Short mmCIF file of C-alpha atoms in Angstrom, two decimals:
data_model
loop_
_atom_site.label_atom_id
_atom_site.label_comp_id
_atom_site.label_asym_id
_atom_site.label_seq_id
_atom_site.Cartn_x
_atom_site.Cartn_y
_atom_site.Cartn_z
CA MET B 1 7.39 -10.43 45.65
CA GLN B 2 9.81 -12.35 43.53
CA SER B 3 7.85 -11.70 40.36
CA GLY B 4 7.79 -7.95 41.16
CA VAL B 5 11.59 -7.86 41.21
CA THR B 6 11.74 -9.69 37.90
CA ILE B 7 9.38 -7.24 36.24
CA THR B 8 11.41 -4.24 37.44
CA GLU B 9 14.64 -5.72 36.12
CA THR B 10 13.07 -6.52 32.78
CA LYS B 11 11.67 -3.02 32.42
CA GLU B 12 15.02 -1.44 33.22
CA LYS B 13 16.76 -3.64 30.71
CA THR B 14 14.18 -2.92 28.03
CA SER B 15 14.34 0.82 28.65
CA THR B 16 18.14 0.79 28.29
CA GLU B 17 17.95 -1.27 25.11
CA LEU B 18 15.57 1.20 23.54
CA GLU B 19 17.82 4.20 24.17
CA GLY B 20 20.30 5.46 21.62
CA THR B 21 19.74 5.93 17.93
CA TRP B 22 17.66 3.74 15.63
CA ASP B 23 17.56 3.29 11.88
CA VAL B 24 14.31 3.17 9.92
CA VAL B 25 14.77 0.66 7.09
CA VAL B 26 12.46 0.25 4.08
CA PHE B 27 12.39 -3.00 2.08
CA ASP B 28 11.68 -3.61 -1.60
CA ASP B 29 8.52 -5.35 -2.77
CA PRO B 30 7.29 -6.47 -6.20
CA VAL B 31 4.30 -4.12 -6.40
CA ASN B 32 4.95 -0.55 -5.27
CA LEU B 33 5.56 1.92 -8.10
CA MET B 34 8.85 3.80 -8.02
CA GLY B 35 7.19 7.20 -8.33
CA TYR B 36 4.90 6.36 -5.43
CA VAL B 37 7.77 5.33 -3.14
CA THR B 38 9.55 8.60 -3.99
CA LYS B 39 6.39 10.57 -3.15
CA VAL B 40 6.00 8.76 0.17
CA PHE B 41 9.58 9.61 1.19
CA GLU B 42 8.97 13.26 0.28
CA LYS B 43 5.73 13.33 2.23
CA VAL B 44 6.75 11.41 5.36
CA PHE B 45 10.25 12.83 5.85
CA GLY B 46 9.98 16.10 3.91
CA TYR B 47 12.99 15.09 1.82
CA PRO B 48 13.70 17.00 -1.40
CA ARG B 49 12.92 15.12 -4.64
CA GLU B 50 16.56 14.21 -5.38
CA ARG B 51 17.14 12.61 -1.99
CA ALA B 52 13.80 10.80 -2.07
CA GLU B 53 14.58 9.43 -5.54
CA HIS B 54 18.04 8.32 -4.46
CA LEU B 55 16.59 6.42 -1.48
CA MET B 56 13.90 4.87 -3.69
CA MET B 57 16.56 3.65 -6.13
CA THR B 58 18.58 2.20 -3.23
CA VAL B 59 15.50 0.26 -2.10
CA HIS B 60 14.92 -0.91 -5.67
CA LEU B 61 18.50 -1.96 -6.42
CA ASP B 62 19.75 -3.16 -3.02
CA GLY B 63 16.48 -4.55 -1.70
CA LYS B 64 16.43 -2.14 1.23
CA ALA B 65 17.53 1.33 2.30
CA LEU B 66 18.18 3.14 5.55
CA VAL B 67 15.85 6.10 5.26
CA TRP B 68 16.12 7.85 8.64
CA THR B 69 18.12 7.66 11.88
CA GLY B 70 17.17 9.08 15.27
CA THR B 71 15.32 8.40 18.52
CA ARG B 72 13.31 5.24 18.99
CA GLU B 73 10.05 7.12 19.53
CA ARG B 74 10.36 9.11 16.31
CA ALA B 75 11.55 6.05 14.39
CA GLU B 76 8.44 4.14 15.45
CA LEU B 77 6.25 7.00 14.29
CA TYR B 78 7.93 7.01 10.88
CA ALA B 79 7.72 3.22 10.56
CA GLN B 80 4.00 3.37 11.27
CA GLN B 81 3.49 6.09 8.67
CA LEU B 82 5.47 4.16 6.04
CA GLN B 83 3.44 1.02 6.71
CA SER B 84 0.20 2.97 6.35
CA TYR B 85 1.44 3.77 2.82
CA GLN B 86 1.97 0.00 2.38
CA LEU B 87 5.76 0.07 2.44
CA GLN B 88 7.47 -2.64 4.47
CA ALA B 89 9.48 -0.88 7.18
CA SER B 90 11.34 -1.90 10.31
CA LEU B 91 13.65 -0.50 12.97
CA GLU B 92 17.25 -1.51 13.54
CA LYS B 93 19.57 -0.34 16.30
CA ALA B 94 22.03 2.07 14.70
CA GLY B 95 25.50 0.55 14.58
CA MET Q 1 -9.45 10.81 -17.83
CA PRO Q 2 -8.32 13.69 -15.56
CA THR Q 3 -11.10 16.02 -14.40
CA LEU Q 4 -10.94 19.80 -13.99
CA GLU Q 5 -11.34 19.34 -10.22
CA GLY Q 6 -8.10 17.38 -10.00
CA GLY Q 7 -9.66 13.92 -9.88
CA LEU Q 8 -10.15 11.16 -12.43
CA ARG Q 9 -13.15 9.95 -14.41
CA ILE Q 10 -13.33 6.34 -15.55
CA ASP Q 11 -15.58 5.85 -18.56
CA VAL Q 12 -17.20 2.45 -18.21
CA GLU Q 13 -18.19 1.02 -21.57
CA THR Q 14 -18.89 -2.66 -21.05
CA ALA Q 15 -20.20 -5.05 -18.43
CA THR Q 16 -16.66 -6.41 -18.14
CA ASP Q 17 -15.40 -2.95 -17.16
CA TRP Q 18 -17.86 -2.95 -14.25
CA LEU Q 19 -16.80 -6.45 -13.25
CA VAL Q 20 -13.13 -5.43 -13.10
CA LEU Q 21 -13.93 -2.37 -10.97
CA GLU Q 22 -16.15 -4.46 -8.68
CA GLN Q 23 -13.33 -6.95 -8.29
CA ILE Q 24 -10.84 -4.55 -6.62
CA ALA Q 25 -12.03 -5.13 -3.05
CA PRO Q 26 -12.66 -8.90 -3.43
CA ASP Q 27 -9.21 -9.33 -4.99
CA ALA Q 28 -7.66 -7.61 -1.98
CA LEU Q 29 -9.74 -9.59 0.51
CA GLN Q 30 -9.40 -13.00 -1.15
CA GLY Q 31 -5.66 -12.62 -1.18
CA GLY Q 32 -5.65 -12.14 2.57
CA SER Q 33 -5.55 -8.37 2.90
CA GLU Q 34 -6.37 -8.95 6.59
CA LYS Q 35 -2.81 -10.17 6.90
CA LEU Q 36 -1.29 -7.18 5.10
CA PRO Q 37 -0.55 -5.11 8.24
CA SER Q 38 1.26 -8.09 9.79
CA ARG Q 39 3.26 -8.65 6.60
CA LEU Q 40 4.28 -4.98 6.40
CA SER Q 41 5.46 -5.01 9.99
CA ALA Q 42 6.88 -8.54 10.05
CA LEU Q 43 10.36 -7.28 10.86
CA MET Q 44 9.38 -5.03 13.77
CA ASP Q 45 10.87 -6.12 17.11
CA ASP Q 46 8.81 -7.24 20.10
CA GLU Q 47 9.56 -4.10 22.13
CA SER Q 48 7.48 -1.98 19.78
CA GLU Q 49 4.23 -3.79 20.80
CA TRP Q 50 3.21 -3.40 17.15
CA ASP Q 51 0.65 -6.24 17.32
CA GLU Q 52 -1.36 -4.44 19.99
CA MET Q 53 -0.69 -0.80 19.20
CA VAL Q 54 -0.39 -0.43 15.44
CA ILE Q 55 -1.71 -3.44 13.51
CA PRO Q 56 -5.37 -3.01 14.53
CA GLU Q 57 -5.20 0.63 13.38
CA LEU Q 58 -3.62 -0.34 10.05
CA LYS Q 59 -6.29 -3.02 9.52
CA GLU Q 60 -9.05 -0.49 10.03
CA PHE Q 61 -7.31 2.00 7.76
CA PHE Q 62 -6.85 -0.54 4.94
CA ASN Q 63 -10.43 -1.81 5.28
CA GLY Q 64 -11.61 1.80 4.97
CA GLN Q 65 -9.81 2.10 1.63
CA LEU Q 66 -11.61 -1.00 0.30
CA ARG Q 67 -14.97 0.23 1.57
CA LYS Q 68 -14.48 3.60 -0.15
CA VAL Q 69 -13.75 1.99 -3.53
CA ALA Q 70 -16.57 -0.56 -3.27
CA ASP Q 71 -19.07 2.17 -2.27
CA THR Q 72 -17.96 4.51 -5.09
CA VAL Q 73 -18.29 1.80 -7.75
CA GLN Q 74 -21.66 0.69 -6.39
CA ALA Q 75 -22.96 4.26 -6.30
CA ALA Q 76 -21.81 4.86 -9.88
CA GLN Q 77 -23.56 1.69 -11.03
CA SER Q 78 -26.80 2.66 -9.36
CA LYS Q 79 -26.82 5.98 -11.23
CA GLY Q 80 -27.20 4.16 -14.53
CA ASP Q 81 -30.60 3.48 -16.08
CA PRO Q 82 -31.54 -0.09 -15.07
CA GLU Q 83 -33.81 -0.33 -18.14
CA ALA Q 84 -31.06 0.68 -20.55
CA GLU Q 85 -29.45 -2.04 -22.64
CA SER Q 86 -26.06 -0.36 -22.56
CA PRO Q 87 -24.00 -0.77 -19.39
CA GLU Q 88 -22.18 2.52 -19.97
CA GLY Q 89 -21.45 4.73 -16.99
CA GLU Q 90 -18.89 6.91 -15.24
CA VAL Q 91 -16.94 6.43 -12.05
CA PHE Q 92 -15.51 9.60 -10.53
CA ILE Q 93 -12.47 9.49 -8.29
CA GLU Q 94 -12.47 12.76 -6.37
CA ARG Q 95 -9.12 14.40 -5.66
CA GLU Q 96 -9.49 13.89 -1.90
CA ASP Q 97 -10.18 10.16 -2.42
CA GLY Q 98 -7.09 9.59 -4.57
CA LEU Q 99 -4.95 8.11 -1.83
CA GLU Q 100 -7.69 5.72 -0.71
CA TRP Q 101 -8.13 4.49 -4.28
CA TYR Q 102 -4.39 4.14 -4.73
CA GLY Q 103 -4.16 2.17 -1.47
CA ALA Q 104 -7.05 -0.15 -2.34
CA LEU Q 105 -5.55 -0.87 -5.78
CA ASN Q 106 -2.21 -1.53 -4.11
CA GLN Q 107 -3.83 -3.98 -1.70
CA ALA Q 108 -5.43 -5.81 -4.62
CA ARG Q 109 -2.13 -5.97 -6.53
CA LEU Q 110 -0.18 -7.12 -3.47
CA ALA Q 111 -2.76 -9.85 -2.87
CA LEU Q 112 -2.77 -11.01 -6.51
CA GLU Q 113 1.03 -10.99 -6.63
CA SER Q 114 1.24 -12.96 -3.40
CA ARG Q 115 -1.30 -15.51 -4.66
CA TYR Q 116 -0.09 -15.96 -8.25
CA GLN Q 117 3.52 -14.71 -8.08
CA PHE Q 118 3.60 -13.07 -11.50
CA GLY Q 119 7.09 -11.73 -10.96
CA PRO Q 120 8.56 -8.83 -12.90
CA ALA Q 121 7.77 -8.25 -16.60
CA GLN Q 122 5.71 -11.20 -17.81
CA GLU Q 123 6.09 -12.01 -21.49
CA VAL Q 124 2.95 -12.22 -23.62
CA SER Q 125 3.87 -15.76 -24.64
CA GLU Q 126 4.03 -16.76 -20.96
CA LEU Q 127 0.68 -15.10 -20.37
CA GLU Q 128 -0.99 -17.31 -22.99
CA ALA Q 129 0.30 -20.39 -21.20
CA PHE Q 130 -1.22 -19.33 -17.87
CA PRO Q 131 -4.32 -21.16 -16.62
CA ALA Q 132 -7.44 -19.00 -17.07
CA PRO Q 133 -7.74 -17.75 -13.44
CA LYS Q 134 -4.10 -16.66 -13.37
CA ARG Q 135 -4.37 -15.00 -16.79
CA SER Q 136 -7.44 -13.05 -15.80
CA ALA Q 137 -5.82 -12.09 -12.47
CA PHE Q 138 -2.76 -10.84 -14.34
CA ILE Q 139 -4.89 -8.69 -16.66
CA ARG Q 140 -6.73 -7.21 -13.66
CA SER Q 141 -3.42 -6.54 -11.94
CA GLN Q 142 -2.18 -4.70 -15.04
CA PHE Q 143 -5.36 -2.62 -15.14
CA TYR Q 144 -5.02 -1.76 -11.44
CA CYS Q 145 -1.40 -0.76 -12.05
CA ALA Q 146 -2.38 1.48 -14.99
CA LEU Q 147 -5.02 3.18 -12.84
CA GLN Q 148 -2.45 3.69 -10.07
CA SER Q 149 -0.08 5.33 -12.57
CA LEU Q 150 -2.85 7.75 -13.60
CA LEU Q 151 -3.61 8.54 -9.96
CA LEU Q 152 0.08 9.13 -9.33
CA GLU Q 153 0.40 11.42 -12.33
CA HIS Q 154 -2.80 13.43 -12.04
CA VAL Q 155 -4.30 13.15 -8.56
CA LEU Q 156 -1.81 12.46 -5.76
CA GLU Q 157 0.07 15.50 -4.57
#
């Protein structure tokens, strides 16, 4: 009985925490080619070449870039796609 | 060399060429490519249940890339005349396999970089000072990178 209450509270808390907007962040690595990263941003997000190149350069120069912001569910989908292209990606709660 | 069908053809001229092509999958595996999905998603939070939901899928996907490359190289080798003295042959990368090849080469380069930590732009003088295994790994990594650049330019859409 007691454990049931605990589970419910935890689920409610988790659900609330996951609401709101989330950032998808991509990190730099020593291997991925710049042209490839640009292509991945074009393909995954449908960004035009200029925007994809700008984001790629931000990753390259700053070590990371915020590439998309939106719902948690969609952000997870994008993160999974980026990782399947071997880019390191994570989610951060939008500030 | 780009093909008319939108793929690439690798002209293999020496036994060493075959060895380098055969080494793509082992390089990726020896460097711990099994751990690659976990490394790529190391910064994901616990709520995402990435370990259970995504990592197994990524592992299977990455293993599939290595299998494709290993099978293609093996098939190309078996087409050659076993009685012939010359090891010459051709490896075709079909357009639809371009992304799998690119991914497998990337896995191999990530693994070699993680193991030997070449860093950016190695000087030739530094290269000569490397121990033999590191030097040969660096040369393979450069070859893999050159092949990726060709795939990027001619094959990947």
